[in-house]
Short mmCIF file of N, CA and C in Angstrom, two decimals:
data_model
loop_
_atom_site.label_atom_id
_atom_site.label_comp_id
_atom_site.label_asym_id
_atom_site.label_seq_id
_atom_site.Cartn_x
_atom_site.Cartn_y
_atom_site.Cartn_z
N SER S 18 98.45 123.48 111.91
CA SER S 18 99.43 122.63 111.83
C SER S 18 99.35 121.57 112.58
N CYS S 19 99.80 120.53 112.52
CA CYS S 19 99.49 119.17 113.30
C CYS S 19 100.40 118.29 113.21
N VAL S 20 101.03 117.63 114.31
CA VAL S 20 102.08 116.61 114.64
C VAL S 20 101.03 115.31 114.78
N TRP S 21 101.19 114.27 113.92
CA TRP S 21 100.33 113.20 114.07
C TRP S 21 101.53 111.97 114.29
N GLU S 22 101.34 111.48 115.39
CA GLU S 22 101.98 110.25 115.60
C GLU S 22 101.22 109.38 115.23
N ILE S 23 101.57 108.38 114.04
CA ILE S 23 100.71 107.35 113.49
C ILE S 23 100.98 106.19 113.84
N THR S 24 102.19 106.08 114.64
CA THR S 24 102.41 104.40 115.08
C THR S 24 103.48 104.67 116.07
N LEU S 25 103.33 103.76 117.21
CA LEU S 25 104.36 103.68 118.01
C LEU S 25 105.50 102.85 117.70
N ALA S 26 105.26 101.80 116.59
CA ALA S 26 106.35 100.74 116.12
C ALA S 26 107.33 101.54 115.74
N CYS S 27 108.46 101.08 116.31
CA CYS S 27 109.84 101.56 115.82
C CYS S 27 111.11 100.51 115.96
N CYS S 28 111.95 100.85 114.99
CA CYS S 28 112.94 99.56 114.88
C CYS S 28 113.98 99.93 116.20
N PHE S 29 113.67 100.83 117.23
CA PHE S 29 114.80 101.15 118.15
C PHE S 29 113.82 101.14 119.41
N SER S 30 114.33 101.37 120.61
CA SER S 30 113.76 101.65 121.84
C SER S 30 114.64 102.79 122.75
N CYS S 31 114.75 103.69 122.08
CA CYS S 31 115.62 104.66 122.62
C CYS S 31 115.34 105.13 124.11
N ALA S 32 116.09 105.14 125.12
CA ALA S 32 115.44 105.38 126.57
C ALA S 32 115.09 106.86 126.69
N TYR S 33 115.59 107.92 125.65
CA TYR S 33 115.04 108.96 126.01
C TYR S 33 113.93 109.58 125.01
N CYS S 34 113.35 108.34 124.43
CA CYS S 34 112.16 108.67 123.21
C CYS S 34 111.02 109.19 124.04
N GLY S 35 110.43 110.20 123.83
CA GLY S 35 109.58 111.09 124.31
C GLY S 35 108.24 110.35 124.30
N SER S 36 108.03 109.42 123.25
CA SER S 36 106.63 108.45 123.01
C SER S 36 106.99 107.10 123.62
N ARG S 37 108.12 106.80 124.33
CA ARG S 37 108.57 105.34 124.57
C ARG S 37 108.13 104.46 123.43
N ALA S 38 108.63 104.79 122.43
CA ALA S 38 108.30 103.74 121.21
C ALA S 38 109.08 102.53 121.17
N GLY S 39 108.63 101.69 120.27
CA GLY S 39 109.03 100.50 120.31
C GLY S 39 108.02 99.42 119.44
N LYS S 40 107.13 99.31 120.24
CA LYS S 40 106.20 98.61 119.99
C LYS S 40 104.85 99.01 119.63
N ALA S 41 104.28 98.97 118.40
CA ALA S 41 102.73 99.21 118.00
C ALA S 41 101.73 99.28 119.41
N ARG S 42 100.89 100.27 119.41
CA ARG S 42 99.95 99.98 120.54
C ARG S 42 98.94 99.23 119.91
N ASP S 43 98.35 98.35 120.99
CA ASP S 43 97.39 97.47 120.69
C ASP S 43 95.94 98.12 119.78
N ASN S 44 95.62 99.59 120.23
CA ASN S 44 94.62 99.97 119.75
C ASN S 44 94.99 101.23 118.75
N GLU S 45 95.97 100.95 118.03
CA GLU S 45 96.20 102.24 116.67
C GLU S 45 95.08 102.26 115.86
N LEU S 46 94.74 103.26 115.20
CA LEU S 46 93.89 103.70 114.52
C LEU S 46 93.88 102.70 113.11
N THR S 47 92.93 102.15 112.45
CA THR S 47 92.73 101.52 111.55
C THR S 47 93.05 102.49 110.23
N THR S 48 93.34 101.68 109.07
CA THR S 48 93.38 103.12 107.60
C THR S 48 92.52 103.70 107.66
N SER S 49 91.07 103.03 107.91
CA SER S 49 90.06 103.85 107.37
C SER S 49 89.77 105.02 108.51
N GLU S 50 90.15 104.57 109.92
CA GLU S 50 90.09 105.89 110.76
C GLU S 50 91.08 106.85 110.44
N CYS S 51 92.11 106.34 109.96
CA CYS S 51 93.29 107.41 109.62
C CYS S 51 92.55 108.27 108.61
N LEU S 52 91.97 107.99 107.73
CA LEU S 52 91.61 108.58 106.59
C LEU S 52 90.50 109.40 106.90
N SER S 53 89.73 109.18 107.61
CA SER S 53 88.47 109.90 108.33
C SER S 53 89.36 111.00 109.17
N VAL S 54 90.34 110.72 109.97
CA VAL S 54 91.14 111.82 110.34
C VAL S 54 91.93 112.84 109.58
N ALA S 55 92.30 112.33 108.49
CA ALA S 55 92.74 113.12 107.54
C ALA S 55 91.82 114.15 107.00
N ALA S 56 90.57 113.51 106.53
CA ALA S 56 89.57 114.32 105.95
C ALA S 56 89.16 115.50 106.99
N GLN S 57 89.03 115.09 108.35
CA GLN S 57 88.68 116.19 109.29
C GLN S 57 89.68 117.21 109.41
N LEU S 58 91.11 116.81 109.49
CA LEU S 58 92.07 117.60 109.57
C LEU S 58 91.88 118.86 108.34
N ALA S 59 91.70 118.58 107.29
CA ALA S 59 91.58 119.18 105.96
C ALA S 59 90.45 119.81 106.21
N ASP S 60 89.22 119.29 106.70
CA ASP S 60 87.99 120.41 106.78
C ASP S 60 88.10 121.41 107.80
N LEU S 61 89.23 121.23 109.10
CA LEU S 61 89.44 122.03 109.88
C LEU S 61 90.24 123.03 109.20
N GLY S 62 90.81 122.97 108.19
CA GLY S 62 91.84 124.08 107.35
C GLY S 62 93.08 123.80 107.96
N CYS S 63 93.39 122.77 108.40
CA CYS S 63 94.86 122.46 108.64
C CYS S 63 95.72 122.24 107.28
N ARG S 64 96.84 122.83 107.21
CA ARG S 64 97.42 123.39 106.10
C ARG S 64 99.14 122.63 106.09
N ARG S 65 99.41 121.91 107.17
CA ARG S 65 100.55 121.00 107.26
C ARG S 65 100.51 120.14 108.40
N VAL S 66 101.02 118.88 108.02
CA VAL S 66 101.02 117.63 109.06
C VAL S 66 102.13 117.36 109.18
N SER S 67 102.91 116.93 110.25
CA SER S 67 104.20 116.15 110.34
C SER S 67 103.53 114.81 110.74
N LEU S 68 103.92 113.89 110.11
CA LEU S 68 103.79 112.40 110.24
C LEU S 68 105.28 112.12 111.25
N ILE S 69 104.58 111.30 112.31
CA ILE S 69 105.89 110.91 113.10
C ILE S 69 105.36 109.55 113.47
N GLY S 70 106.59 108.95 114.49
CA GLY S 70 106.16 107.63 115.23
C GLY S 70 106.72 107.82 116.38
N GLY S 71 107.36 106.64 116.95
CA GLY S 71 107.90 105.33 116.47
C GLY S 71 108.61 105.74 115.23
N GLU S 72 108.28 104.83 114.26
CA GLU S 72 108.86 105.28 112.99
C GLU S 72 107.76 104.81 111.93
N VAL S 73 107.35 106.03 111.30
CA VAL S 73 106.59 106.06 110.24
C VAL S 73 106.34 105.13 109.51
N PHE S 74 107.57 104.85 108.87
CA PHE S 74 107.67 103.60 107.91
C PHE S 74 107.53 102.15 108.28
N MET S 75 107.15 102.21 109.54
CA MET S 75 106.90 100.58 110.14
C MET S 75 105.39 100.66 109.90
N ARG S 76 104.51 101.63 109.61
CA ARG S 76 103.26 101.36 109.39
C ARG S 76 102.95 101.37 107.86
N PRO S 77 102.53 100.20 107.62
CA PRO S 77 102.46 99.72 106.07
C PRO S 77 101.56 100.60 105.04
N ASP S 78 100.70 101.22 105.76
CA ASP S 78 99.75 102.12 105.16
C ASP S 78 100.27 103.59 105.31
N TRP S 79 101.18 104.01 105.55
CA TRP S 79 101.93 105.30 105.67
C TRP S 79 101.48 106.41 104.36
N SER S 80 101.91 105.70 103.44
CA SER S 80 101.70 106.26 102.12
C SER S 80 100.37 106.71 101.92
N VAL S 81 99.48 105.78 101.96
CA VAL S 81 97.99 106.04 101.80
C VAL S 81 97.50 107.12 102.73
N ILE S 82 98.00 107.00 104.11
CA ILE S 82 97.62 108.28 104.90
C ILE S 82 98.15 109.58 104.26
N ALA S 83 99.34 109.53 103.91
CA ALA S 83 100.10 110.81 103.69
C ALA S 83 99.26 111.18 102.18
N LYS S 84 98.85 110.20 101.25
CA LYS S 84 98.35 110.75 99.90
C LYS S 84 96.93 111.30 100.10
N SER S 85 96.42 110.77 100.95
CA SER S 85 95.01 111.23 101.51
C SER S 85 95.13 112.81 102.06
N LEU S 86 95.95 113.23 102.72
CA LEU S 86 96.16 114.45 103.21
C LEU S 86 96.75 115.59 102.03
N THR S 87 97.81 114.87 101.08
CA THR S 87 98.32 115.85 100.25
C THR S 87 97.37 115.92 98.95
N ASP S 88 96.36 115.11 99.00
CA ASP S 88 95.28 115.22 97.97
C ASP S 88 94.26 116.11 98.27
N ARG S 89 94.31 116.48 99.39
CA ARG S 89 93.37 117.79 100.00
C ARG S 89 94.17 118.77 100.40
N ASP S 90 95.46 118.91 99.71
CA ASP S 90 96.08 120.28 99.80
C ASP S 90 96.86 120.62 100.90
N VAL S 91 96.94 119.54 101.86
CA VAL S 91 97.61 119.62 103.15
C VAL S 91 99.18 118.91 102.82
N ARG S 92 100.04 120.02 103.16
CA ARG S 92 101.43 119.59 103.04
C ARG S 92 101.65 118.86 104.00
N VAL S 93 102.62 117.65 103.79
CA VAL S 93 103.01 116.69 104.88
C VAL S 93 104.80 116.63 104.63
N ALA S 94 105.05 116.64 106.16
CA ALA S 94 106.58 116.17 106.27
C ALA S 94 106.72 114.74 107.18
N ILE S 95 107.92 114.09 106.85
CA ILE S 95 107.96 113.14 107.79
C ILE S 95 109.02 113.15 108.66
N ILE S 96 109.00 112.72 109.81
CA ILE S 96 110.31 112.63 110.76
C ILE S 96 110.52 110.99 110.83
N SER S 97 111.72 110.68 110.24
CA SER S 97 112.18 109.31 110.41
C SER S 97 113.57 109.33 111.16
N ASN S 98 113.88 107.80 111.53
CA ASN S 98 115.12 107.72 112.21
C ASN S 98 116.13 107.18 110.91
N GLY S 99 115.47 107.11 109.81
CA GLY S 99 116.21 106.84 108.44
C GLY S 99 116.90 105.46 108.48
N TYR S 100 116.75 104.62 109.38
CA TYR S 100 117.15 103.16 109.65
C TYR S 100 116.55 102.24 108.36
N LEU S 101 115.27 102.37 108.29
CA LEU S 101 114.46 101.57 107.22
C LEU S 101 114.22 102.30 105.59
N PHE S 102 115.05 103.26 105.76
CA PHE S 102 114.92 104.09 104.56
C PHE S 102 115.48 103.20 103.27
N SER S 103 114.89 103.24 102.05
CA SER S 103 115.56 102.42 100.91
C SER S 103 115.33 103.28 99.82
N HIS S 104 116.03 102.94 98.69
CA HIS S 104 115.99 103.76 97.41
C HIS S 104 114.51 103.75 97.09
N LYS S 105 113.66 102.47 96.91
CA LYS S 105 112.73 102.46 96.47
C LYS S 105 111.49 103.30 97.36
N LEU S 106 111.84 103.90 98.60
CA LEU S 106 110.90 104.72 99.12
C LEU S 106 110.99 106.07 98.51
N ILE S 107 111.83 106.42 97.74
CA ILE S 107 111.89 107.89 97.08
C ILE S 107 110.79 107.81 96.01
N ASP S 108 110.41 107.09 95.18
CA ASP S 108 109.17 106.80 94.29
C ASP S 108 107.96 106.95 95.20
N GLU S 109 107.81 106.55 96.16
CA GLU S 109 106.56 106.59 97.08
C GLU S 109 106.59 108.02 97.47
N LEU S 110 107.73 108.43 97.97
CA LEU S 110 107.63 109.81 98.49
C LEU S 110 107.28 110.96 97.54
N LYS S 111 107.70 110.67 96.55
CA LYS S 111 107.62 111.69 95.52
C LYS S 111 106.06 111.48 94.87
N ARG S 112 105.41 110.30 94.87
CA ARG S 112 103.87 109.62 94.36
C ARG S 112 103.35 110.35 95.42
N VAL S 113 103.28 110.37 96.64
CA VAL S 113 102.50 110.92 97.63
C VAL S 113 102.81 112.42 97.67
N ASN S 114 103.73 112.97 97.27
CA ASN S 114 103.76 114.60 97.38
C ASN S 114 104.49 114.87 98.55
N ILE S 115 105.39 114.31 99.12
CA ILE S 115 105.87 114.65 100.60
C ILE S 115 106.75 116.09 100.41
N GLU S 116 106.27 116.94 101.20
CA GLU S 116 106.87 118.14 101.12
C GLU S 116 108.43 118.15 101.67
N SER S 117 108.88 117.52 102.73
CA SER S 117 109.98 117.41 103.08
C SER S 117 110.20 116.13 104.23
N MET S 118 111.43 115.97 104.72
CA MET S 118 111.88 114.82 105.83
C MET S 118 112.88 115.42 106.62
N ALA S 119 112.85 114.94 107.73
CA ALA S 119 113.72 115.28 108.49
C ALA S 119 114.03 113.91 109.13
N ILE S 120 115.47 113.77 109.36
CA ILE S 120 116.14 112.44 109.95
C ILE S 120 116.80 112.76 111.19
N SER S 121 116.61 112.06 111.93
CA SER S 121 117.07 112.02 113.45
C SER S 121 118.61 111.69 113.40
N LEU S 122 119.51 112.20 113.88
CA LEU S 122 120.88 111.77 114.24
C LEU S 122 121.19 112.47 115.71
N ASP S 123 121.69 111.48 116.54
CA ASP S 123 122.31 111.99 117.84
C ASP S 123 123.51 112.42 118.23
N GLY S 124 124.30 112.62 116.89
CA GLY S 124 125.91 113.05 117.30
C GLY S 124 126.63 112.16 116.12
N PRO S 125 128.00 112.34 116.34
CA PRO S 125 128.67 111.38 115.49
C PRO S 125 128.44 109.94 115.56
N GLN S 126 129.13 109.23 114.61
CA GLN S 126 128.52 107.80 114.43
C GLN S 126 128.58 107.13 115.87
N MET S 127 129.81 107.28 116.36
CA MET S 127 129.99 106.40 118.01
C MET S 127 128.82 106.90 118.94
N ILE S 128 128.53 108.15 119.00
CA ILE S 128 127.61 108.34 119.79
C ILE S 128 126.01 108.10 119.42
N HIS S 129 125.59 108.26 118.12
CA HIS S 129 124.47 107.81 117.62
C HIS S 129 124.29 106.28 117.62
N ASP S 130 125.47 105.57 117.08
CA ASP S 130 124.91 104.11 117.24
C ASP S 130 125.09 103.55 118.43
N SER S 131 125.74 104.21 119.60
CA SER S 131 125.55 103.78 121.00
C SER S 131 124.24 104.03 121.46
N PHE S 132 123.25 105.10 120.97
CA PHE S 132 122.03 105.00 121.68
C PHE S 132 120.96 104.53 120.72
N ARG S 133 121.43 104.00 119.72
CA ARG S 133 120.24 103.33 118.63
C ARG S 133 120.72 101.91 118.49
N GLN S 134 121.80 101.84 117.31
CA GLN S 134 122.07 100.36 117.15
C GLN S 134 123.12 100.57 116.24
N LYS S 135 124.09 99.89 116.21
CA LYS S 135 125.23 99.75 115.23
C LYS S 135 124.86 99.96 113.99
N GLY S 136 125.43 100.57 113.41
CA GLY S 136 125.06 100.62 111.85
C GLY S 136 124.03 102.08 111.31
N SER S 137 123.38 102.18 112.59
CA SER S 137 122.27 102.97 112.55
C SER S 137 122.89 104.66 111.88
N PHE S 138 123.56 104.91 111.99
CA PHE S 138 124.10 106.33 111.85
C PHE S 138 124.58 106.02 110.46
N GLN S 139 125.20 105.40 109.60
CA GLN S 139 125.61 104.97 108.34
C GLN S 139 124.34 105.13 107.57
N ARG S 140 123.28 104.27 108.10
CA ARG S 140 121.83 104.33 107.44
C ARG S 140 121.17 105.63 107.42
N ALA S 141 121.35 106.35 108.47
CA ALA S 141 120.74 107.61 108.49
C ALA S 141 121.47 108.65 107.49
N ILE S 142 122.87 108.57 107.53
CA ILE S 142 123.57 109.51 106.29
C ILE S 142 123.24 109.11 104.94
N GLN S 143 123.16 107.88 104.94
CA GLN S 143 122.68 107.41 103.59
C GLN S 143 121.37 107.91 103.02
N ALA S 144 120.38 107.76 103.94
CA ALA S 144 118.88 108.30 103.64
C ALA S 144 119.34 109.75 103.38
N ILE S 145 119.95 110.46 104.24
CA ILE S 145 120.33 112.12 104.09
C ILE S 145 120.56 112.15 102.34
N ASP S 146 121.58 111.44 102.06
CA ASP S 146 122.06 111.67 100.67
C ASP S 146 121.22 111.18 99.64
N VAL S 147 120.36 110.29 99.78
CA VAL S 147 119.39 109.69 98.84
C VAL S 147 118.21 110.73 98.74
N LEU S 148 117.88 111.25 99.80
CA LEU S 148 116.80 112.32 99.66
C LEU S 148 117.32 113.35 99.07
N THR S 149 118.45 113.96 99.27
CA THR S 149 118.88 115.25 98.90
C THR S 149 119.32 115.03 97.42
N GLY S 150 119.73 113.83 96.99
CA GLY S 150 120.06 113.75 95.96
C GLY S 150 118.86 113.47 94.98
N ASN S 151 117.81 113.44 95.42
CA ASN S 151 116.58 113.38 94.53
C ASN S 151 115.61 114.47 94.52
N GLY S 152 116.25 115.55 95.29
CA GLY S 152 115.40 116.86 95.26
C GLY S 152 114.44 116.85 96.44
N ILE S 153 114.48 116.21 97.29
CA ILE S 153 113.75 116.17 98.29
C ILE S 153 113.88 116.95 99.74
N PRO S 154 113.53 118.00 100.00
CA PRO S 154 114.24 118.69 101.16
C PRO S 154 114.33 117.83 102.34
N VAL S 155 115.33 117.88 103.28
CA VAL S 155 115.77 117.38 104.39
C VAL S 155 116.21 117.94 105.50
N SER S 156 116.03 117.66 106.67
CA SER S 156 116.61 118.55 107.63
C SER S 156 117.11 117.44 108.54
N VAL S 157 117.98 117.68 109.65
CA VAL S 157 118.36 116.71 110.66
C VAL S 157 117.88 117.34 111.80
N ILE S 158 117.33 116.38 112.64
CA ILE S 158 116.75 116.80 114.28
C ILE S 158 117.80 115.99 115.09
N THR S 159 118.03 116.46 116.24
CA THR S 159 118.75 115.91 117.16
C THR S 159 118.22 116.18 118.66
N THR S 160 117.84 114.73 119.35
CA THR S 160 117.56 115.18 120.67
C THR S 160 118.52 115.18 121.62
N LEU S 161 118.67 116.62 122.47
CA LEU S 161 119.70 116.78 122.94
C LEU S 161 119.73 116.23 124.56
N HIS S 162 120.73 115.73 125.29
CA HIS S 162 120.89 115.38 126.43
C HIS S 162 122.39 115.20 126.91
N SER S 163 122.59 115.08 128.21
CA SER S 163 123.72 115.11 128.81
C SER S 163 124.89 114.63 128.07
N LYS S 164 124.65 113.19 127.53
CA LYS S 164 125.41 112.22 126.94
C LYS S 164 126.03 112.79 125.39
N ASN S 165 125.17 113.80 124.81
CA ASN S 165 125.53 114.03 123.21
C ASN S 165 125.64 115.53 123.13
N VAL S 166 125.42 116.29 124.14
CA VAL S 166 125.47 117.71 123.88
C VAL S 166 126.85 118.31 123.57
N GLU S 167 128.02 117.68 124.17
CA GLU S 167 129.46 118.11 124.04
C GLU S 167 129.66 117.52 122.20
N TYR S 168 128.92 116.83 121.71
CA TYR S 168 129.25 116.40 120.10
C TYR S 168 128.26 117.25 119.22
N LEU S 169 127.91 118.08 119.47
CA LEU S 169 127.18 118.88 118.42
C LEU S 169 127.96 119.72 117.39
N ASP S 170 129.21 119.95 117.62
CA ASP S 170 130.20 120.90 116.83
C ASP S 170 130.65 119.47 116.06
N ASP S 171 130.79 118.36 116.45
CA ASP S 171 131.32 117.32 115.58
C ASP S 171 130.23 116.90 114.76
N LEU S 172 128.96 117.05 115.02
CA LEU S 172 127.80 116.66 114.26
C LEU S 172 127.86 117.40 113.07
N TYR S 173 127.62 118.80 113.40
CA TYR S 173 127.67 120.01 112.63
C TYR S 173 128.80 119.90 111.48
N GLU S 174 130.17 119.29 111.76
CA GLU S 174 131.20 119.27 110.96
C GLU S 174 131.08 118.27 109.96
N ILE S 175 130.33 117.23 110.33
CA ILE S 175 129.70 115.85 109.66
C ILE S 175 128.93 116.57 108.43
N LEU S 176 127.94 117.11 108.85
CA LEU S 176 126.71 117.60 108.14
C LEU S 176 126.93 118.80 107.30
N ARG S 177 127.91 119.63 107.53
CA ARG S 177 128.11 120.74 106.86
C ARG S 177 128.34 120.93 105.45
N HIS S 178 128.79 119.89 104.80
CA HIS S 178 128.82 119.69 103.55
C HIS S 178 127.96 118.98 102.72
N LYS S 179 126.89 118.69 103.51
CA LYS S 179 125.67 118.19 102.74
C LYS S 179 124.61 119.30 102.48
N ASP S 180 124.22 118.77 101.14
CA ASP S 180 123.28 119.59 100.72
C ASP S 180 121.92 119.74 101.28
N LEU S 181 121.82 120.21 102.75
CA LEU S 181 120.40 120.19 103.11
C LEU S 181 120.04 121.29 103.04
N TYR S 182 118.31 121.32 103.11
CA TYR S 182 117.24 122.23 102.95
C TYR S 182 116.80 122.25 104.33
N LYS S 183 116.37 123.35 104.70
CA LYS S 183 115.58 123.66 105.96
C LYS S 183 114.26 123.78 105.80
N LEU S 184 113.29 123.06 106.74
CA LEU S 184 112.03 123.20 106.76
C LEU S 184 111.48 124.42 106.73
#
């Protein structure tokens, strides 16, 4: 199993981000270097890769990397903030045979948007709805800290009625 941070590029710069994401590194791997890594992971017997960022969808070749893995029978999950998600991504996710998605939510709308950007909660919820509506398993991940921990029950109530699958 491998967690692969394919870019630091992100549409947010959350203060609590463990990767200090926001801007892509100057020396991020090229597409051909990523394809080499994908081949090496498969050769090593890796059976699952979680693609993370930054924001995976800010890397234009994310689907090429994912397809290189799934073509080698490596299962691929993607962790996303959901902000850049669109209906057209569904076909691409299916084409590259993504196993599952995880969407980051920091709490109910007021809390989530205060840490990321106004409107980001609603976009994450829409991403969850589109994913589940298209049969792609999705989970929600939350970074806990002192300013959102008291809102976990509220977040649970918001998500309780969604048709979420667990990884």
